[in-house]
PDB file of C-alpha atoms and ligand atoms in Angstrom:
ATOM      1  CA  MET A   1     -19.646  14.339  -1.010  1.00  0.00           C
ATOM      2  CA  ILE A   2     -16.646  12.313  -1.573  1.00  0.00           C
ATOM      3  CA  ASN A   3     -15.049  12.871  -4.915  1.00  0.00           C
ATOM      4  CA  ARG A   4     -12.812  10.110  -6.441  1.00  0.00           C
ATOM      5  CA  LYS A   5      -9.886  11.231  -8.319  1.00  0.00           C
ATOM      6  CA  SER A   6      -9.047  10.612 -12.041  1.00  0.00           C
ATOM      7  CA  GLU A   7      -5.754   9.098 -13.088  1.00  0.00           C
ATOM      8  CA  ARG A   8      -4.608  12.447 -14.128  1.00  0.00           C
ATOM      9  CA  GLU A   9      -5.315  14.151 -10.659  1.00  0.00           C
ATOM     10  CA  ILE A  10      -3.779  11.156  -8.930  1.00  0.00           C
ATOM     11  CA  ALA A  11      -0.582  11.508 -11.046  1.00  0.00           C
ATOM     12  CA  MET A  12      -0.396  15.531 -10.234  1.00  0.00           C
ATOM     13  CA  MET A  13      -0.929  14.872  -6.582  1.00  0.00           C
ATOM     14  CA  GLY A  14       1.900  12.132  -6.828  1.00  0.00           C
ATOM     15  CA  GLU A  15       4.287  14.737  -8.153  1.00  0.00           C
ATOM     16  CA  ALA A  16       3.420  17.129  -5.284  1.00  0.00           C
ATOM     17  CA  GLY A  17       3.817  14.183  -2.973  1.00  0.00           C
ATOM     18  CA  LYS A  18       7.290  13.325  -4.258  1.00  0.00           C
ATOM     19  CA  LEU A  19       8.490  17.124  -3.708  1.00  0.00           C
ATOM     20  CA  LEU A  20       6.893  17.251  -0.438  1.00  0.00           C
ATOM     21  CA  ALA A  21       8.932  13.913   0.610  1.00  0.00           C
ATOM     22  CA  ASN A  22      12.194  15.500  -0.675  1.00  0.00           C
ATOM     23  CA  CYS A  23      11.306  18.708   1.230  1.00  0.00           C
ATOM     24  CA  HIS A  24      10.928  16.566   4.470  1.00  0.00           C
ATOM     25  CA  ARG A  25      14.300  14.917   3.846  1.00  0.00           C
ATOM     26  CA  GLU A  26      15.870  18.356   3.822  1.00  0.00           C
ATOM     27  CA  ILE A  27      14.245  19.515   6.837  1.00  0.00           C
ATOM     28  CA  ALA A  28      15.474  16.438   8.630  1.00  0.00           C
ATOM     29  CA  LYS A  29      19.128  17.698   7.958  1.00  0.00           C
ATOM     30  CA  MET A  30      18.273  21.020   9.391  1.00  0.00           C
ATOM     31  CA  ILE A  31      16.912  19.900  12.823  1.00  0.00           C
ATOM     32  CA  LYS A  32      19.474  20.849  15.426  1.00  0.00           C
ATOM     33  CA  PRO A  33      19.676  22.768  18.633  1.00  0.00           C
ATOM     34  CA  GLY A  34      19.516  26.465  17.958  1.00  0.00           C
ATOM     35  CA  VAL A  35      17.478  26.312  14.754  1.00  0.00           C
ATOM     36  CA  THR A  36      14.103  28.071  14.701  1.00  0.00           C
ATOM     37  CA  THR A  37      10.803  26.875  13.362  1.00  0.00           C
ATOM     38  CA  LYS A  38      10.791  30.344  11.493  1.00  0.00           C
ATOM     39  CA  GLU A  39      13.967  29.427   9.694  1.00  0.00           C
ATOM     40  CA  ILE A  40      12.468  26.162   8.793  1.00  0.00           C
ATOM     41  CA  ASP A  41       9.253  27.924   7.412  1.00  0.00           C
ATOM     42  CA  SER A  42      11.485  30.233   5.324  1.00  0.00           C
ATOM     43  CA  PHE A  43      13.489  27.285   3.921  1.00  0.00           C
ATOM     44  CA  VAL A  44      10.252  25.505   2.879  1.00  0.00           C
ATOM     45  CA  GLU A  45       9.008  28.469   1.194  1.00  0.00           C
ATOM     46  CA  GLU A  46      12.249  28.913  -0.775  1.00  0.00           C
ATOM     47  CA  TYR A  47      12.540  25.225  -1.505  1.00  0.00           C
ATOM     48  CA  LEU A  48       9.053  24.959  -2.873  1.00  0.00           C
ATOM     49  CA  ALA A  49       9.412  28.216  -4.918  1.00  0.00           C
ATOM     50  CA  LYS A  50      12.601  26.847  -6.447  1.00  0.00           C
ATOM     51  CA  HIS A  51      10.640  23.758  -7.657  1.00  0.00           C
ATOM     52  CA  GLY A  52       7.738  25.667  -8.960  1.00  0.00           C
ATOM     53  CA  ALA A  53       5.326  24.908  -6.036  1.00  0.00           C
ATOM     54  CA  THR A  54       3.621  26.872  -3.475  1.00  0.00           C
ATOM     55  CA  PRO A  55       2.698  26.235   0.138  1.00  0.00           C
ATOM     56  CA  GLU A  56      -1.083  25.747   0.163  1.00  0.00           C
ATOM     57  CA  GLN A  57      -1.418  26.264   3.993  1.00  0.00           C
ATOM     58  CA  LYS A  58      -0.398  29.958   3.522  1.00  0.00           C
ATOM     59  CA  GLY A  59      -3.502  32.055   3.274  1.00  0.00           C
ATOM     60  CA  TYR A  60      -5.739  29.058   4.063  1.00  0.00           C
ATOM     61  CA  ASN A  61      -8.505  30.283   6.413  1.00  0.00           C
ATOM     62  CA  GLY A  62      -6.068  33.191   7.305  1.00  0.00           C
ATOM     63  CA  TYR A  63      -3.272  31.047   8.303  1.00  0.00           C
ATOM     64  CA  GLU A  64      -0.120  32.939   7.671  1.00  0.00           C
ATOM     65  CA  TYR A  65       2.706  30.455   7.264  1.00  0.00           C
ATOM     66  CA  ALA A  66       3.888  27.846   4.809  1.00  0.00           C
ATOM     67  CA  THR A  67       4.118  25.125   7.565  1.00  0.00           C
ATOM     68  CA  CYS A  68       2.622  24.300  10.988  1.00  0.00           C
ATOM     69  CA  ALA A  69       5.404  23.720  13.569  1.00  0.00           C
ATOM     70  CA  SER A  70       4.081  22.176  16.717  1.00  0.00           C
ATOM     71  CA  ILE A  71       6.539  21.807  19.594  1.00  0.00           C
ATOM     72  CA  ASN A  72       6.392  19.287  22.469  1.00  0.00           C
ATOM     73  CA  ASP A  73       3.017  19.604  24.085  1.00  0.00           C
ATOM     74  CA  GLU A  74       1.581  21.359  20.933  1.00  0.00           C
ATOM     75  CA  ILE A  75      -0.679  18.937  19.009  1.00  0.00           C
ATOM     76  CA  CYS A  76      -0.918  20.702  15.770  1.00  0.00           C
ATOM     77  CA  HIS A  77      -1.202  24.016  14.089  1.00  0.00           C
ATOM     78  CA  GLY A  78       1.788  25.517  16.028  1.00  0.00           C
ATOM     79  CA  PHE A  79       2.850  28.892  14.570  1.00  0.00           C
ATOM     80  CA  PRO A  80       6.527  29.076  13.173  1.00  0.00           C
ATOM     81  CA  ARG A  81       8.490  31.423  15.447  1.00  0.00           C
ATOM     82  CA  ASP A  82      11.827  32.717  16.531  1.00  0.00           C
ATOM     83  CA  GLU A  83      12.335  30.725  19.621  1.00  0.00           C
ATOM     84  CA  LYS A  84      15.349  28.331  19.322  1.00  0.00           C
ATOM     85  CA  LEU A  85      14.867  24.588  19.429  1.00  0.00           C
ATOM     86  CA  VAL A  86      16.691  23.003  22.233  1.00  0.00           C
ATOM     87  CA  ASP A  87      18.176  19.532  22.654  1.00  0.00           C
ATOM     88  CA  GLY A  88      15.358  17.005  23.424  1.00  0.00           C
ATOM     89  CA  ASP A  89      12.539  19.160  22.004  1.00  0.00           C
ATOM     90  CA  ILE A  90      10.293  17.343  19.603  1.00  0.00           C
ATOM     91  CA  VAL A  91       8.729  19.209  16.603  1.00  0.00           C
ATOM     92  CA  THR A  92       6.171  18.169  14.079  1.00  0.00           C
ATOM     93  CA  ILE A  93       6.304  20.107  10.754  1.00  0.00           C
ATOM     94  CA  ASP A  94       3.173  19.761   8.618  1.00  0.00           C
ATOM     95  CA  MET A  95       2.781  21.181   5.289  1.00  0.00           C
ATOM     96  CA  VAL A  96       0.647  21.080   2.191  1.00  0.00           C
ATOM     97  CA  VAL A  97       2.364  21.354  -1.202  1.00  0.00           C
ATOM     98  CA  ASN A  98       0.611  22.656  -4.268  1.00  0.00           C
ATOM     99  CA  LEU A  99       2.482  21.808  -7.552  1.00  0.00           C
ATOM    100  CA  ASN A 100       0.674  22.681 -10.716  1.00  0.00           C
ATOM    101  CA  GLY A 101      -2.735  22.462  -8.801  1.00  0.00           C
ATOM    102  CA  GLY A 102      -1.830  18.898  -7.410  1.00  0.00           C
ATOM    103  CA  LEU A 103      -1.909  18.801  -3.488  1.00  0.00           C
ATOM    104  CA  ALA A 104      -0.287  16.609  -1.199  1.00  0.00           C
ATOM    105  CA  ASP A 105      -0.090  16.884   2.719  1.00  0.00           C
ATOM    106  CA  SER A 106       2.373  15.347   5.026  1.00  0.00           C
ATOM    107  CA  ALA A 107       3.635  15.764   8.747  1.00  0.00           C
ATOM    108  CA  TRP A 108       6.519  14.418  10.343  1.00  0.00           C
ATOM    109  CA  THR A 109       7.865  14.614  13.957  1.00  0.00           C
ATOM    110  CA  TYR A 110      11.481  15.321  14.473  1.00  0.00           C
ATOM    111  CA  VAL A 111      13.648  15.147  17.467  1.00  0.00           C
ATOM    112  CA  VAL A 112      16.022  17.855  18.216  1.00  0.00           C
ATOM    113  CA  GLY A 113      19.409  16.291  19.297  1.00  0.00           C
ATOM    114  CA  LYS A 114      19.434  12.725  20.771  1.00  0.00           C
ATOM    115  CA  ALA A 115      16.019  11.180  21.616  1.00  0.00           C
ATOM    116  CA  ASP A 116      15.843   9.387  25.072  1.00  0.00           C
ATOM    117  CA  GLU A 117      14.114   6.142  25.260  1.00  0.00           C
ATOM    118  CA  LYS A 118      10.746   7.517  26.277  1.00  0.00           C
ATOM    119  CA  THR A 119      10.775  10.087  23.371  1.00  0.00           C
ATOM    120  CA  GLN A 120      11.797   7.411  20.917  1.00  0.00           C
ATOM    121  CA  LYS A 121       9.048   5.191  21.834  1.00  0.00           C
ATOM    122  CA  LEU A 122       6.426   7.974  21.422  1.00  0.00           C
ATOM    123  CA  LEU A 123       7.786   8.692  17.930  1.00  0.00           C
ATOM    124  CA  ASP A 124       8.191   5.084  16.885  1.00  0.00           C
ATOM    125  CA  VAL A 125       4.671   4.078  17.987  1.00  0.00           C
ATOM    126  CA  THR A 126       3.062   7.164  16.420  1.00  0.00           C
ATOM    127  CA  LYS A 127       4.796   6.357  13.120  1.00  0.00           C
ATOM    128  CA  ALA A 128       3.949   2.592  13.311  1.00  0.00           C
ATOM    129  CA  SER A 129       0.271   3.576  14.055  1.00  0.00           C
ATOM    130  CA  LEU A 130       0.125   5.490  10.910  1.00  0.00           C
ATOM    131  CA  TYR A 131       1.181   2.444   8.864  1.00  0.00           C
ATOM    132  CA  LYS A 132      -1.208   0.353  10.714  1.00  0.00           C
ATOM    133  CA  GLY A 133      -3.935   2.673   9.641  1.00  0.00           C
ATOM    134  CA  ILE A 134      -2.696   2.864   6.012  1.00  0.00           C
ATOM    135  CA  GLU A 135      -2.726  -0.974   5.706  1.00  0.00           C
ATOM    136  CA  LYS A 136      -6.496  -0.850   6.167  1.00  0.00           C
ATOM    137  CA  ALA A 137      -6.986   1.625   3.500  1.00  0.00           C
ATOM    138  CA  VAL A 138      -8.241  -0.938   0.952  1.00  0.00           C
ATOM    139  CA  PRO A 139     -11.304  -0.875  -1.261  1.00  0.00           C
ATOM    140  CA  GLY A 140     -14.326  -2.550   0.655  1.00  0.00           C
ATOM    141  CA  ASN A 141     -12.914  -1.700   4.168  1.00  0.00           C
ATOM    142  CA  ARG A 142     -14.795   1.189   6.173  1.00  0.00           C
ATOM    143  CA  LEU A 143     -13.333   4.063   7.842  1.00  0.00           C
ATOM    144  CA  GLY A 144     -13.788   2.529  11.336  1.00  0.00           C
ATOM    145  CA  ASP A 145     -11.298  -0.196  10.305  1.00  0.00           C
ATOM    146  CA  ILE A 146      -8.553   2.521   9.811  1.00  0.00           C
ATOM    147  CA  GLY A 147      -9.303   4.230  13.034  1.00  0.00           C
ATOM    148  CA  HIS A 148      -9.766   1.102  15.100  1.00  0.00           C
ATOM    149  CA  ALA A 149      -6.371  -0.354  13.952  1.00  0.00           C
ATOM    150  CA  ILE A 150      -4.624   2.962  14.977  1.00  0.00           C
ATOM    151  CA  GLN A 151      -6.452   3.340  18.311  1.00  0.00           C
ATOM    152  CA  GLN A 152      -5.951  -0.347  19.342  1.00  0.00           C
ATOM    153  CA  TYR A 153      -2.153  -0.383  18.529  1.00  0.00           C
ATOM    154  CA  ALA A 154      -1.620   3.182  20.205  1.00  0.00           C
ATOM    155  CA  GLU A 155      -3.459   2.536  23.373  1.00  0.00           C
ATOM    156  CA  ALA A 156      -1.830  -0.984  23.811  1.00  0.00           C
ATOM    157  CA  GLU A 157       1.393   0.775  23.648  1.00  0.00           C
ATOM    158  CA  GLY A 158       0.257   3.239  26.401  1.00  0.00           C
ATOM    159  CA  PHE A 159      -0.443   6.284  24.456  1.00  0.00           C
ATOM    160  CA  SER A 160      -3.819   8.235  23.759  1.00  0.00           C
ATOM    161  CA  VAL A 161      -5.212   9.158  20.385  1.00  0.00           C
ATOM    162  CA  VAL A 162      -6.187  12.771  19.749  1.00  0.00           C
ATOM    163  CA  ARG A 163     -10.052  12.897  19.049  1.00  0.00           C
ATOM    164  CA  ASP A 164     -10.426  16.518  17.903  1.00  0.00           C
ATOM    165  CA  PHE A 165      -8.502  16.401  14.639  1.00  0.00           C
ATOM    166  CA  THR A 166      -8.844  13.995  11.975  1.00  0.00           C
ATOM    167  CA  GLY A 167      -7.484  12.878   8.465  1.00  0.00           C
ATOM    168  CA  HIS A 168      -9.536  14.021   5.622  1.00  0.00           C
ATOM    169  CA  GLY A 169     -10.094  13.615   1.912  1.00  0.00           C
ATOM    170  CA  ILE A 170      -7.814  16.059  -0.226  1.00  0.00           C
ATOM    171  CA  GLY A 171      -8.162  16.997  -3.831  1.00  0.00           C
ATOM    172  CA  PRO A 172      -8.438  20.588  -5.319  1.00  0.00           C
ATOM    173  CA  THR A 173      -8.778  21.783  -1.763  1.00  0.00           C
ATOM    174  CA  ILE A 174      -7.029  20.907   1.413  1.00  0.00           C
ATOM    175  CA  HIS A 175      -9.859  19.526   3.329  1.00  0.00           C
ATOM    176  CA  GLU A 176     -12.488  17.398   1.610  1.00  0.00           C
ATOM    177  CA  ASP A 177     -14.905  14.580   2.659  1.00  0.00           C
ATOM    178  CA  PRO A 178     -14.557  12.278   4.463  1.00  0.00           C
ATOM    179  CA  HIS A 179     -13.343  13.017   7.904  1.00  0.00           C
ATOM    180  CA  ILE A 180     -11.111  10.122   9.077  1.00  0.00           C
ATOM    181  CA  PRO A 181     -10.825   9.720  12.696  1.00  0.00           C
ATOM    182  CA  HIS A 182      -7.853   7.947  14.101  1.00  0.00           C
ATOM    183  CA  PHE A 183     -10.151   5.870  16.540  1.00  0.00           C
ATOM    184  CA  GLY A 184     -13.296   3.893  15.982  1.00  0.00           C
ATOM    185  CA  GLU A 185     -14.906   0.620  15.562  1.00  0.00           C
ATOM    186  CA  PRO A 186     -14.227  -1.938  12.858  1.00  0.00           C
ATOM    187  CA  GLY A 187     -16.877  -2.379  10.079  1.00  0.00           C
ATOM    188  CA  LYS A 188     -18.423   1.184  10.998  1.00  0.00           C
ATOM    189  CA  GLY A 189     -18.392   4.286   8.741  1.00  0.00           C
ATOM    190  CA  VAL A 190     -18.146   4.974   5.087  1.00  0.00           C
ATOM    191  CA  ARG A 191     -16.874   2.284   2.832  1.00  0.00           C
ATOM    192  CA  LEU A 192     -13.680   2.944   1.059  1.00  0.00           C
ATOM    193  CA  LYS A 193     -13.595   3.034  -2.753  1.00  0.00           C
ATOM    194  CA  GLU A 194     -10.900   2.908  -5.306  1.00  0.00           C
ATOM    195  CA  GLY A 195      -9.676   6.359  -6.307  1.00  0.00           C
ATOM    196  CA  MET A 196     -10.288   7.991  -2.938  1.00  0.00           C
ATOM    197  CA  VAL A 197      -7.333  10.306  -1.880  1.00  0.00           C
ATOM    198  CA  VAL A 198      -7.020  10.770   1.858  1.00  0.00           C
ATOM    199  CA  THR A 199      -4.638  11.775   4.623  1.00  0.00           C
ATOM    200  CA  ILE A 200      -4.057   9.670   7.656  1.00  0.00           C
ATOM    201  CA  GLU A 201      -2.382  11.613  10.268  1.00  0.00           C
ATOM    202  CA  PRO A 202      -2.718  10.030  13.844  1.00  0.00           C
ATOM    203  CA  MET A 203      -1.572  12.531  16.711  1.00  0.00           C
ATOM    204  CA  LEU A 204      -0.614  10.488  19.843  1.00  0.00           C
ATOM    205  CA  ASN A 205      -0.293  11.841  23.192  1.00  0.00           C
ATOM    206  CA  GLU A 206       1.898  10.588  26.262  1.00  0.00           C
ATOM    207  CA  GLY A 207      -0.967  11.581  28.575  1.00  0.00           C
ATOM    208  CA  THR A 208      -4.664  12.170  28.011  1.00  0.00           C
ATOM    209  CA  TRP A 209      -6.025  12.866  24.538  1.00  0.00           C
ATOM    210  CA  GLN A 210      -7.820  16.019  25.431  1.00  0.00           C
ATOM    211  CA  SER A 211      -6.879  19.297  23.901  1.00  0.00           C
ATOM    212  CA  LYS A 212      -7.114  22.998  24.456  1.00  0.00           C
ATOM    213  CA  MET A 213      -6.865  25.742  22.005  1.00  0.00           C
ATOM    214  CA  ASP A 214      -4.404  28.663  22.410  1.00  0.00           C
ATOM    215  CA  ASP A 215      -5.546  32.224  22.329  1.00  0.00           C
ATOM    216  CA  ASN A 216      -4.323  32.390  18.756  1.00  0.00           C
ATOM    217  CA  ASN A 217      -7.279  30.214  17.891  1.00  0.00           C
ATOM    218  CA  TRP A 218      -5.220  27.854  15.879  1.00  0.00           C
ATOM    219  CA  THR A 219      -2.714  25.959  18.001  1.00  0.00           C
ATOM    220  CA  ALA A 220      -4.096  22.981  19.982  1.00  0.00           C
ATOM    221  CA  ARG A 221      -1.974  21.744  22.834  1.00  0.00           C
ATOM    222  CA  THR A 222      -2.593  18.823  25.313  1.00  0.00           C
ATOM    223  CA  VAL A 223      -4.512  19.859  28.460  1.00  0.00           C
ATOM    224  CA  ASP A 224      -2.047  18.048  30.721  1.00  0.00           C
ATOM    225  CA  GLY A 225       1.250  19.266  29.253  1.00  0.00           C
ATOM    226  CA  GLY A 226       2.085  15.692  27.913  1.00  0.00           C
ATOM    227  CA  ARG A 227       3.860  15.821  24.636  1.00  0.00           C
ATOM    228  CA  SER A 228       2.196  14.843  21.225  1.00  0.00           C
ATOM    229  CA  ALA A 229       3.660  13.459  18.053  1.00  0.00           C
ATOM    230  CA  GLN A 230       2.217  13.215  14.679  1.00  0.00           C
ATOM    231  CA  TYR A 231       3.002  11.506  11.218  1.00  0.00           C
ATOM    232  CA  GLU A 232       1.050  12.080   8.272  1.00  0.00           C
ATOM    233  CA  HIS A 233       0.833  10.681   4.615  1.00  0.00           C
ATOM    234  CA  THR A 234      -1.332  11.439   1.679  1.00  0.00           C
ATOM    235  CA  ILE A 235      -2.445   8.140   0.162  1.00  0.00           C
ATOM    236  CA  VAL A 236      -4.637   6.962  -2.648  1.00  0.00           C
ATOM    237  CA  ILE A 237      -6.795   3.872  -2.464  1.00  0.00           C
ATOM    238  CA  LYS A 238      -5.936   1.663  -5.500  1.00  0.00           C
ATOM    239  CA  LYS A 239      -7.838  -1.448  -6.449  1.00  0.00           C
ATOM    240  CA  ASP A 240      -5.096  -3.678  -4.823  1.00  0.00           C
ATOM    241  CA  GLY A 241      -4.497  -1.444  -1.811  1.00  0.00           C
ATOM    242  CA  PRO A 242      -3.038   1.847  -0.538  1.00  0.00           C
ATOM    243  CA  LEU A 243      -0.271   3.838  -2.378  1.00  0.00           C
ATOM    244  CA  ILE A 244       1.592   6.385  -0.411  1.00  0.00           C
ATOM    245  CA  LEU A 245       2.084   9.445  -2.326  1.00  0.00           C
ATOM    246  CA  THR A 246       4.394  11.284   0.182  1.00  0.00           C
ATOM    247  CA  ASP A 247       6.663   8.329   0.897  1.00  0.00           C
ATOM    248  CA  GLN A 248      10.063   9.296   2.011  1.00  0.00           C
ATOM    249  CA  GLY A 249      11.217   5.760   2.170  1.00  0.00           C
ATOM    250  CA  GLU A 250      10.911   5.718   6.002  1.00  0.00           C
TER     251      GLU A 250
HETATM  252  N1  LIG B 301      -1.887  20.108   7.093  1.00  0.00           N
HETATM  253  C1  LIG B 301      -2.930  20.285   7.933  1.00  0.00           C
HETATM  254  C2  LIG B 301      -3.581  18.926   7.918  1.00  0.00           C
HETATM  255  O1  LIG B 301      -3.068  17.931   8.008  1.00  0.00           O
HETATM  256  C3  LIG B 301      -3.772  21.372   7.377  1.00  0.00           C
HETATM  257  C4  LIG B 301      -3.434  22.535   8.104  1.00  0.00           C
HETATM  258  S1  LIG B 301      -4.575  23.659   7.653  1.00  0.00           S
HETATM  259  C5  LIG B 301      -3.502  25.160   8.205  1.00  0.00           C
HETATM  260  O2  LIG B 301      -4.911  18.797   7.971  1.00  0.00           O
HETATM  261  F1  LIG B 301      -4.114  26.194   7.726  1.00  0.00           F
HETATM  262  F2  LIG B 301      -3.507  25.110   9.468  1.00  0.00           F
HETATM  263  F3  LIG B 301      -2.451  25.175   7.825  1.00  0.00           F
HETATM  264 CO1  LIG B 302      -1.023  18.088   7.113  1.00  0.00          CO
END
């Protein structure tokens, strides 16, 4: 069942979204060779506590951390850890903020040190593909319109789109209907309606889209060892189009 949100719920999710966007801006400043994803995770917990919020991922289905931190060939749900990031790594930090019961979800890929041309292209195309998908999130369009826009652009730029993880509705809980694939056919799938709040979160790979699961049963990584990037926003579908609740101004 797809539940549409009231103005009040949307306002609460918007407050969580602003805090989450600010938290990502702080993380951006921390990303340097030598920092660990455990340190980033601790920072996030303290930052949220200071602002009266909690990390919704912690304890979700037994997940133990405030953030997911996915490095290089890890697609998503990487565990924060003590290994130091090194120059040239890419790392996706994903988190769900709960502020007074309003949730917001946003992931961002950061480069450690200076990005070479190939890395920059992966990040630029992944981010641009997110915005191509968001553009299609207007009432009357269908889910396939979002997925198609992302896939067509990503593949034309030489990357593949992960199939095994999708965007999702978000409301009182992290994952609600509908699932939002980042690939698909225009005009197919559920029709989008005013008041739906969803995440769009394309994961693009340098090589094949196929993923495999680590022994920890959480972390997905590329089968071919190619790197994977991801950008995610929480958006609300308004009468006149999408509004990004987790906008960082980038
Ligand atoms: N933030 C993730 C998403 O975008 C949800 C991760 S759930 C967790 O869907 F338990 F892994 F944290
Ligand atoms: Co997320």
